[in-house]
Coordinates of C-alpha atoms and ligand atoms in Angstrom, one line a residue:
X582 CA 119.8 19.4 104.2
X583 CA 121.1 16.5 107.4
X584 CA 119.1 14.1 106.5
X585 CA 119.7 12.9 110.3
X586 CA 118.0 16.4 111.7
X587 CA 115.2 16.1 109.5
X588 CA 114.4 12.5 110.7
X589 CA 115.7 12.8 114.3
X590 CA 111.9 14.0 116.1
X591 CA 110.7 10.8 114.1
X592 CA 109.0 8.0 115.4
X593 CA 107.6 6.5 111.9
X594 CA 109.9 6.4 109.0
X595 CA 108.8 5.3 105.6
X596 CA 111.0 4.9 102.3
X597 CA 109.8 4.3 98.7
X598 CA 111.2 4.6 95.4
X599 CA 109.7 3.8 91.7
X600 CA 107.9 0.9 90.6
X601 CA 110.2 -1.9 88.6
X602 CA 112.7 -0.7 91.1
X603 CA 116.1 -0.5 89.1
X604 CA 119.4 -0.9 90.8
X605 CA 119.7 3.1 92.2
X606 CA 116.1 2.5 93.3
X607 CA 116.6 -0.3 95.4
X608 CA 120.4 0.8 95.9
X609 CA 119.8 4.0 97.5
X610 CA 116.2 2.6 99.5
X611 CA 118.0 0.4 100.9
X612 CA 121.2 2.3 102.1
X613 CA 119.0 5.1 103.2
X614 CA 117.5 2.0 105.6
X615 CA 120.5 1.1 107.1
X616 CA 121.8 4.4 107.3
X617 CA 118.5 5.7 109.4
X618 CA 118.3 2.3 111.1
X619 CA 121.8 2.6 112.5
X620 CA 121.7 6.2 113.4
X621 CA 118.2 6.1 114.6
X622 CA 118.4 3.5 116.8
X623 CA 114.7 4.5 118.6
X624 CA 113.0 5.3 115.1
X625 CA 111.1 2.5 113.3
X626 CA 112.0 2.8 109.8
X627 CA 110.5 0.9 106.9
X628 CA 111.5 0.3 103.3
X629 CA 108.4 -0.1 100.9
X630 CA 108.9 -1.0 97.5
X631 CA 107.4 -3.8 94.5
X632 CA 109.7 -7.0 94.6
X633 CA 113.0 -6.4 93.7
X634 CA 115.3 -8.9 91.1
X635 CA 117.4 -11.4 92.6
X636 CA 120.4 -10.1 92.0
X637 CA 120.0 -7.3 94.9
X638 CA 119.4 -9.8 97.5
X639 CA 122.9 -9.0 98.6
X640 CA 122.4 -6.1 99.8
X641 CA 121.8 -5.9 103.4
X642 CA 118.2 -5.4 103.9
X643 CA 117.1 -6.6 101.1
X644 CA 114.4 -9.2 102.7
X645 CA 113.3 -6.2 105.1
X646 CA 111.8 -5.1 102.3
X647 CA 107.6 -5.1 102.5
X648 CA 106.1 -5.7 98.7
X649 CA 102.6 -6.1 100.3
X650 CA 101.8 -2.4 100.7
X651 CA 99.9 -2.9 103.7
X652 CA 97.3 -0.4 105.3
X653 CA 100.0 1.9 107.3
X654 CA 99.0 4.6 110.1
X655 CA 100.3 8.2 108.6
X656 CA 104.3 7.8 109.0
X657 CA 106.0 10.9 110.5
X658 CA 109.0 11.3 107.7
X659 CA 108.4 9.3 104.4
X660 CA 111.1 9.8 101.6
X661 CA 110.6 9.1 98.1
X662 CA 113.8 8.2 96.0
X663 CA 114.6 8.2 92.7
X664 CA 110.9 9.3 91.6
X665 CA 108.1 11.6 92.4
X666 CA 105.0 10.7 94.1
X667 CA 102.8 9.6 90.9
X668 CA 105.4 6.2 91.0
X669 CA 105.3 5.2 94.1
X670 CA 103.3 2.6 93.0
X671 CA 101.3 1.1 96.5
X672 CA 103.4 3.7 98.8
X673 CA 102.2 6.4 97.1
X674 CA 99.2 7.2 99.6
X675 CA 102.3 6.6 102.6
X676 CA 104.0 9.3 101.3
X677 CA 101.2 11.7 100.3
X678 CA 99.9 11.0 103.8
X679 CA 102.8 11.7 105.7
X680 CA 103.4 14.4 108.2
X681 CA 106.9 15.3 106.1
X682 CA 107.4 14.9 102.8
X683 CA 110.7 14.4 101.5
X684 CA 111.3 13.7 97.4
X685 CA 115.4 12.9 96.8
X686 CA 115.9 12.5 92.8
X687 CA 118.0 13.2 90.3
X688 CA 115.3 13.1 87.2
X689 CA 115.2 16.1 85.1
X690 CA 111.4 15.7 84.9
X691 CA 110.7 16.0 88.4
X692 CA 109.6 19.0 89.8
X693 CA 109.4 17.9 93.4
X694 CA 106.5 17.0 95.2
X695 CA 108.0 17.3 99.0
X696 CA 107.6 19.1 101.7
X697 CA 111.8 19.1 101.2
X698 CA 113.1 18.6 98.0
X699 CA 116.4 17.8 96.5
X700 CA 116.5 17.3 93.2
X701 CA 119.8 17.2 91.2
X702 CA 119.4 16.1 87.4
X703 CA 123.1 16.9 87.0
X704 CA 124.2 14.1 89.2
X705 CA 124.0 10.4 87.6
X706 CA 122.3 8.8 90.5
X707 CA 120.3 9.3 93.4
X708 CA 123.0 7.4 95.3
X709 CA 125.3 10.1 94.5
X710 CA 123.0 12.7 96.2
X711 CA 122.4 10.6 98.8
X712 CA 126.0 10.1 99.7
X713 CA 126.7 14.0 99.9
X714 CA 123.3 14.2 102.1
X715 CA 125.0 11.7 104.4
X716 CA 127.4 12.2 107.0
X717 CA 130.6 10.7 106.0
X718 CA 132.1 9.0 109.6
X719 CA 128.4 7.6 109.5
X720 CA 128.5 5.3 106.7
X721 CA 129.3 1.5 107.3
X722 CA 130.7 -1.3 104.7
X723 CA 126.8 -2.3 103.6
X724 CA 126.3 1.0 103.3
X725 CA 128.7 1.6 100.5
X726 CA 127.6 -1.6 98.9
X727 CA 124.2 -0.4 98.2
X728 CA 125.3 2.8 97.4
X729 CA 127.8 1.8 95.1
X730 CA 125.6 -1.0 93.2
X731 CA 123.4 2.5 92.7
X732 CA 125.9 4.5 91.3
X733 CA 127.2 1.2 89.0
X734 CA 123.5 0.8 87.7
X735 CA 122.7 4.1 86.6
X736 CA 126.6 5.1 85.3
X737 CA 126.8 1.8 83.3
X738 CA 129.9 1.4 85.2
X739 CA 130.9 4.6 85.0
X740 CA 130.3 4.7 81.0
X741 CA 127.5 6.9 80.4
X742 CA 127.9 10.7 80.0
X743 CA 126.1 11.1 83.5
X744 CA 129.5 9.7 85.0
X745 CA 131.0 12.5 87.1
X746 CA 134.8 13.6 88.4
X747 CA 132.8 13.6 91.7
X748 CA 130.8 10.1 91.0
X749 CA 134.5 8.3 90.8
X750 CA 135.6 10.3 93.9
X751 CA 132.8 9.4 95.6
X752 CA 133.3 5.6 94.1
X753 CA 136.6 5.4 95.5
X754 CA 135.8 6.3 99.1
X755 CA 132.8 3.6 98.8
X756 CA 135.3 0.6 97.3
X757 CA 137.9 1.8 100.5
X758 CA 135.2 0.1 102.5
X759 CA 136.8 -3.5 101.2
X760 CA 133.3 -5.0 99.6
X761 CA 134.2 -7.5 96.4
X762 CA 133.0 -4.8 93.9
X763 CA 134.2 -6.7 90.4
X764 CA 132.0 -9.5 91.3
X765 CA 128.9 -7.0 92.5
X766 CA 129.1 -6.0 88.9
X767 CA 129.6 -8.7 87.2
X768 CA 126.3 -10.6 89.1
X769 CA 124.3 -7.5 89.1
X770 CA 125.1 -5.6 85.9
X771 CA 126.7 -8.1 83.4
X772 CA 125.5 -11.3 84.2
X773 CA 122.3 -12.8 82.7
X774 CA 120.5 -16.2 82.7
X775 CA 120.0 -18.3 79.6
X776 CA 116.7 -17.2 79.0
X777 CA 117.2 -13.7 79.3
X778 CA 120.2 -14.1 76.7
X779 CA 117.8 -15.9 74.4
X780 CA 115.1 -13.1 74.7
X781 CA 117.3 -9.8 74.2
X782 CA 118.6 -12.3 70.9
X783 CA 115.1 -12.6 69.7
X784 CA 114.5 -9.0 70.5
X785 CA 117.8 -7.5 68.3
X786 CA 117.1 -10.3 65.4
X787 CA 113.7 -8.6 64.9
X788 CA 114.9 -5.3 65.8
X789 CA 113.8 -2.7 62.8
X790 CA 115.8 0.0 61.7
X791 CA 114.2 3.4 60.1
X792 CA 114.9 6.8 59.5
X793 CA 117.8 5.8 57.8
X794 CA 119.2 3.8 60.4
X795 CA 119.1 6.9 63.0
X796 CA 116.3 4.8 64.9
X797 CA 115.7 1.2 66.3
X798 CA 112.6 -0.1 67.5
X799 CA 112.1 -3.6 69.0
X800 CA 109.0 -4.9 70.8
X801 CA 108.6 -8.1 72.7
X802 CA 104.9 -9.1 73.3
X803 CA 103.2 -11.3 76.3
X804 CA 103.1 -14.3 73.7
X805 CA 106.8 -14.4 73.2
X806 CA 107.6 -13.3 77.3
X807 CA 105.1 -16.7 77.8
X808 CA 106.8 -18.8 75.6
X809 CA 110.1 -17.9 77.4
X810 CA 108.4 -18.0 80.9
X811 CA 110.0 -14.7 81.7
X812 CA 109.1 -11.6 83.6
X813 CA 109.3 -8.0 82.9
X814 CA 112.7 -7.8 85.0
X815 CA 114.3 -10.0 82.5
X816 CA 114.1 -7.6 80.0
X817 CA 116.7 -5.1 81.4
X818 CA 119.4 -4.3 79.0
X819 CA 118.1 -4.7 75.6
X820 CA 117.5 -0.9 75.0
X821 CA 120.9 -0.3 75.6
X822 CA 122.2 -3.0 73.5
X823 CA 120.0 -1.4 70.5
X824 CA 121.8 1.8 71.7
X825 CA 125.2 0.2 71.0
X826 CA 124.1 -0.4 67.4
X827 CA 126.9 1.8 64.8
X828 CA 124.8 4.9 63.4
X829 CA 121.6 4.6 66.0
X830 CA 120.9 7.9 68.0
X831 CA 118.0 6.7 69.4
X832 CA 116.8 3.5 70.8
X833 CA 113.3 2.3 71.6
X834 CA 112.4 -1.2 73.1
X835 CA 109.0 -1.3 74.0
X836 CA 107.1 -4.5 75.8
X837 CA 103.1 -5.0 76.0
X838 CA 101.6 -5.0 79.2
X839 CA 98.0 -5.1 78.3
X840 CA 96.3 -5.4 74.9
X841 CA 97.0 -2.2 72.8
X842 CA 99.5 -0.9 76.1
X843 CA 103.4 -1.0 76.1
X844 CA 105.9 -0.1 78.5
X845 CA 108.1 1.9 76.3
X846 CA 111.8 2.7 77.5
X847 CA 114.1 5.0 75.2
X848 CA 117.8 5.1 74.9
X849 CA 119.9 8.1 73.2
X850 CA 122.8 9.9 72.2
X851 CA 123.6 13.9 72.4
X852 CA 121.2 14.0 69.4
X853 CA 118.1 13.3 71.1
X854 CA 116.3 14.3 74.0
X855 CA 114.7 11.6 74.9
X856 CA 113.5 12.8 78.6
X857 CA 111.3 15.2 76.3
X858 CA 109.9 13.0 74.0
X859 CA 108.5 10.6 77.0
X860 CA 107.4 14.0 78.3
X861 CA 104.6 14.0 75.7
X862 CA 103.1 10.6 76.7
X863 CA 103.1 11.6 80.1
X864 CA 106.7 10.0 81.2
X865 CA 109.7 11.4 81.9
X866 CA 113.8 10.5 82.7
X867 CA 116.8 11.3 81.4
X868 CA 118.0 13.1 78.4
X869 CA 119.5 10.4 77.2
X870 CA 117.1 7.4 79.2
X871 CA 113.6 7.8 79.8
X872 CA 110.5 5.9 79.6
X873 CA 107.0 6.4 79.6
X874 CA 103.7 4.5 79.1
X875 CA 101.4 4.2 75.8
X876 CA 98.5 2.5 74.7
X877 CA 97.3 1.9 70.7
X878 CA 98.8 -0.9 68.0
X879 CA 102.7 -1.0 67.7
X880 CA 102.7 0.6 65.0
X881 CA 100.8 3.9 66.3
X882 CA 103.3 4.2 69.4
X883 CA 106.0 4.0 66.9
X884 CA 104.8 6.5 64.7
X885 CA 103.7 8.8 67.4
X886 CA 107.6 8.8 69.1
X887 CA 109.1 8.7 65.8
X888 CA 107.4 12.2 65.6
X889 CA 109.2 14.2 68.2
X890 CA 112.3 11.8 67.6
X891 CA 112.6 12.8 63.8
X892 CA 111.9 16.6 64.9
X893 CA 115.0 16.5 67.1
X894 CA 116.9 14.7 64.7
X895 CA 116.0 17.6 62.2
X896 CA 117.0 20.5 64.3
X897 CA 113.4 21.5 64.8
X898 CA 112.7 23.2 68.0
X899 CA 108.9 23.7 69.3
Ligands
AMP23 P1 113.7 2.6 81.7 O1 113.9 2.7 80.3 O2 112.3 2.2 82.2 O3 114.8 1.8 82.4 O4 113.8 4.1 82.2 C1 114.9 4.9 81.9 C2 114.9 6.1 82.8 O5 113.6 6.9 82.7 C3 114.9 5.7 84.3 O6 115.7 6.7 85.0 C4 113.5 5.7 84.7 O7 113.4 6.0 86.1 C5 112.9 6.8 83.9 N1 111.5 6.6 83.6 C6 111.0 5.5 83.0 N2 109.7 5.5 82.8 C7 109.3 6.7 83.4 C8 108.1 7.4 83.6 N3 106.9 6.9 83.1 N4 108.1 8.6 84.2 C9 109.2 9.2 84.6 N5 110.4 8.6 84.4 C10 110.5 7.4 83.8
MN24 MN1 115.6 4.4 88.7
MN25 MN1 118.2 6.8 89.2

């Protein structure tokens, strides 16, 4: 697929990715942006997505972005990245509306819900298919940025097992564009405020270890994010600092976001699927990060994961 010839008959361009937009969602949105904007001078083209953190506002186009989800006519290309349709969050009906359909992802749980699909699970971030759908001469300095903060995001910096021979090749030529990359990852992917040091400490001192250690399971509830006076987006992180833990295979923070509803996100090692155990509660990822949805007490939604976690951890297939 050109991305270019798909788009080129288009007056109205749309672009969405998942809601909480992570740093390959808002990474690869936004370089898909410039990269249509630029080469599509007469198209309008439009970026759509919930209210980014802070720390992306560097990226060029980053206040372009409309969080309002306004009524739209039907756009004539819409893209959804990094998702299918069912997270689009307020652009879903943009992109279920539009005259083309395009779905670029890279989750293994996605089946594609475009008219044009490209779905890659093997690759470690949608910014990676992206780049290879792009046309190389065609891609500018901000370009690389936002791809590259996508690639960082979702690789851990290159750490997790997703990390390709072809994501650092690709890495290189994006870092030949001259952008300050140490400090892009030390103020997007390192650095955190005071308060969301103090949470992720509150959240590993009351962590709870079971199965033998095998598991860890930490929640933080609306009283304790209150008492902080912090949002959801200061939470990132704190799954995979339970995954660091010596002798865990599998990670799961979970915050409320209603009473009797968490947001549960999982973190894993080769010994756990844990795209497939979200799968059952109707969520979906990674094999080794996903996250899904769940309402009940904390101790049912621990009990129902621990379930297909301690099934996998026994070998038992179903
Ligand atoms: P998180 O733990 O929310 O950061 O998510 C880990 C990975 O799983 C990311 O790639 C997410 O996009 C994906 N993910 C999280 N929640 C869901 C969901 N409900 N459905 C599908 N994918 C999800
Ligand atoms: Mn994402
Ligand atoms: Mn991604």
């Amino acid at each position: 697929m050109n991305l270019l010839d798909e788009c080129k008959e288009a007056k109205r361009i749309g672009i969405s990715g998942h809601i909480r937009p992570d740093g390959d969602c808002v990474g690869s949105c936004l370089a898909l942006y410039l990269y249509l904007s630029k080469n599509l001078p007469e198209a309008s083209v439009q970026v759509f997505l919930e209210q980014p953190a802070d720390i992306f506002k560097e990226i060029r186009g980053f206040d372009e972005i409309d969080s309002t989800f306004p009524k739209q006519e039907q756009f004539d290309v819409y893209l959804a990245l990094d998702c299918s349709a069912d997270r689009l969050g307020g652009a879903e009906s943009y992109f279920t509306e539009a005259a083309k359909k395009i779905n670029i992802d890279h989750h293994i749980s996605n089946k594609g819900c475009g008219d044009l699909n490209v779905i890659r699970p093997e690759v470690g971030s949608v910014c990676e298919v992206l780049f290879d759908l792009m046309e190389e001469e065609k891609i500018d300095k901000d370009i690389a940025m936002a791809l590259y903060i996508g690639i960082i995001h979702d690789t851990g910096v290159f750490q997790y097992s997703n990390t390709r021979p072809e994501t650092l090749e690709i890495a290189a030529k994006l870092i030949s564009f001259g952008f300050d990359f140490p400090r892009l990852i030390e103020e997007t992917f390192y650095q955190k405020t005071y308060v969301q040091t103090q949470i992720m400490g509150r959240a590993l001192m009351e962590s709870i270890r079971f199965m033998d250690g095998r598991c860890i399971v930490s929640m933080i509830d609306r009283k304790t994010m209150e008492f902080y006076n912090v949002g959801t987006k200061d939470l990132d992180g704190i799954v995979n600092q339970l995954r660091n833990i010596k002798g865990v295979n599998c990670a799961i923070f979970m915050y409320e976001t209603d009473v009797l509803e968490y947001k549960i996100s999982m973190r894993s090692d080769e010994k756990v699927d844990v795209a497939k155990v979200a799968s059952y509660f109707g969520g979906g990822g990674h094999m080794r990060a996903a996250g899904c949805s769940m309402k009940g007490t904390f101790h049912d939604c621990v009990n129902n994961l621990s379930l297909h976690i301690e099934k996998q951890l026994d070998g038992i297939t179903d």
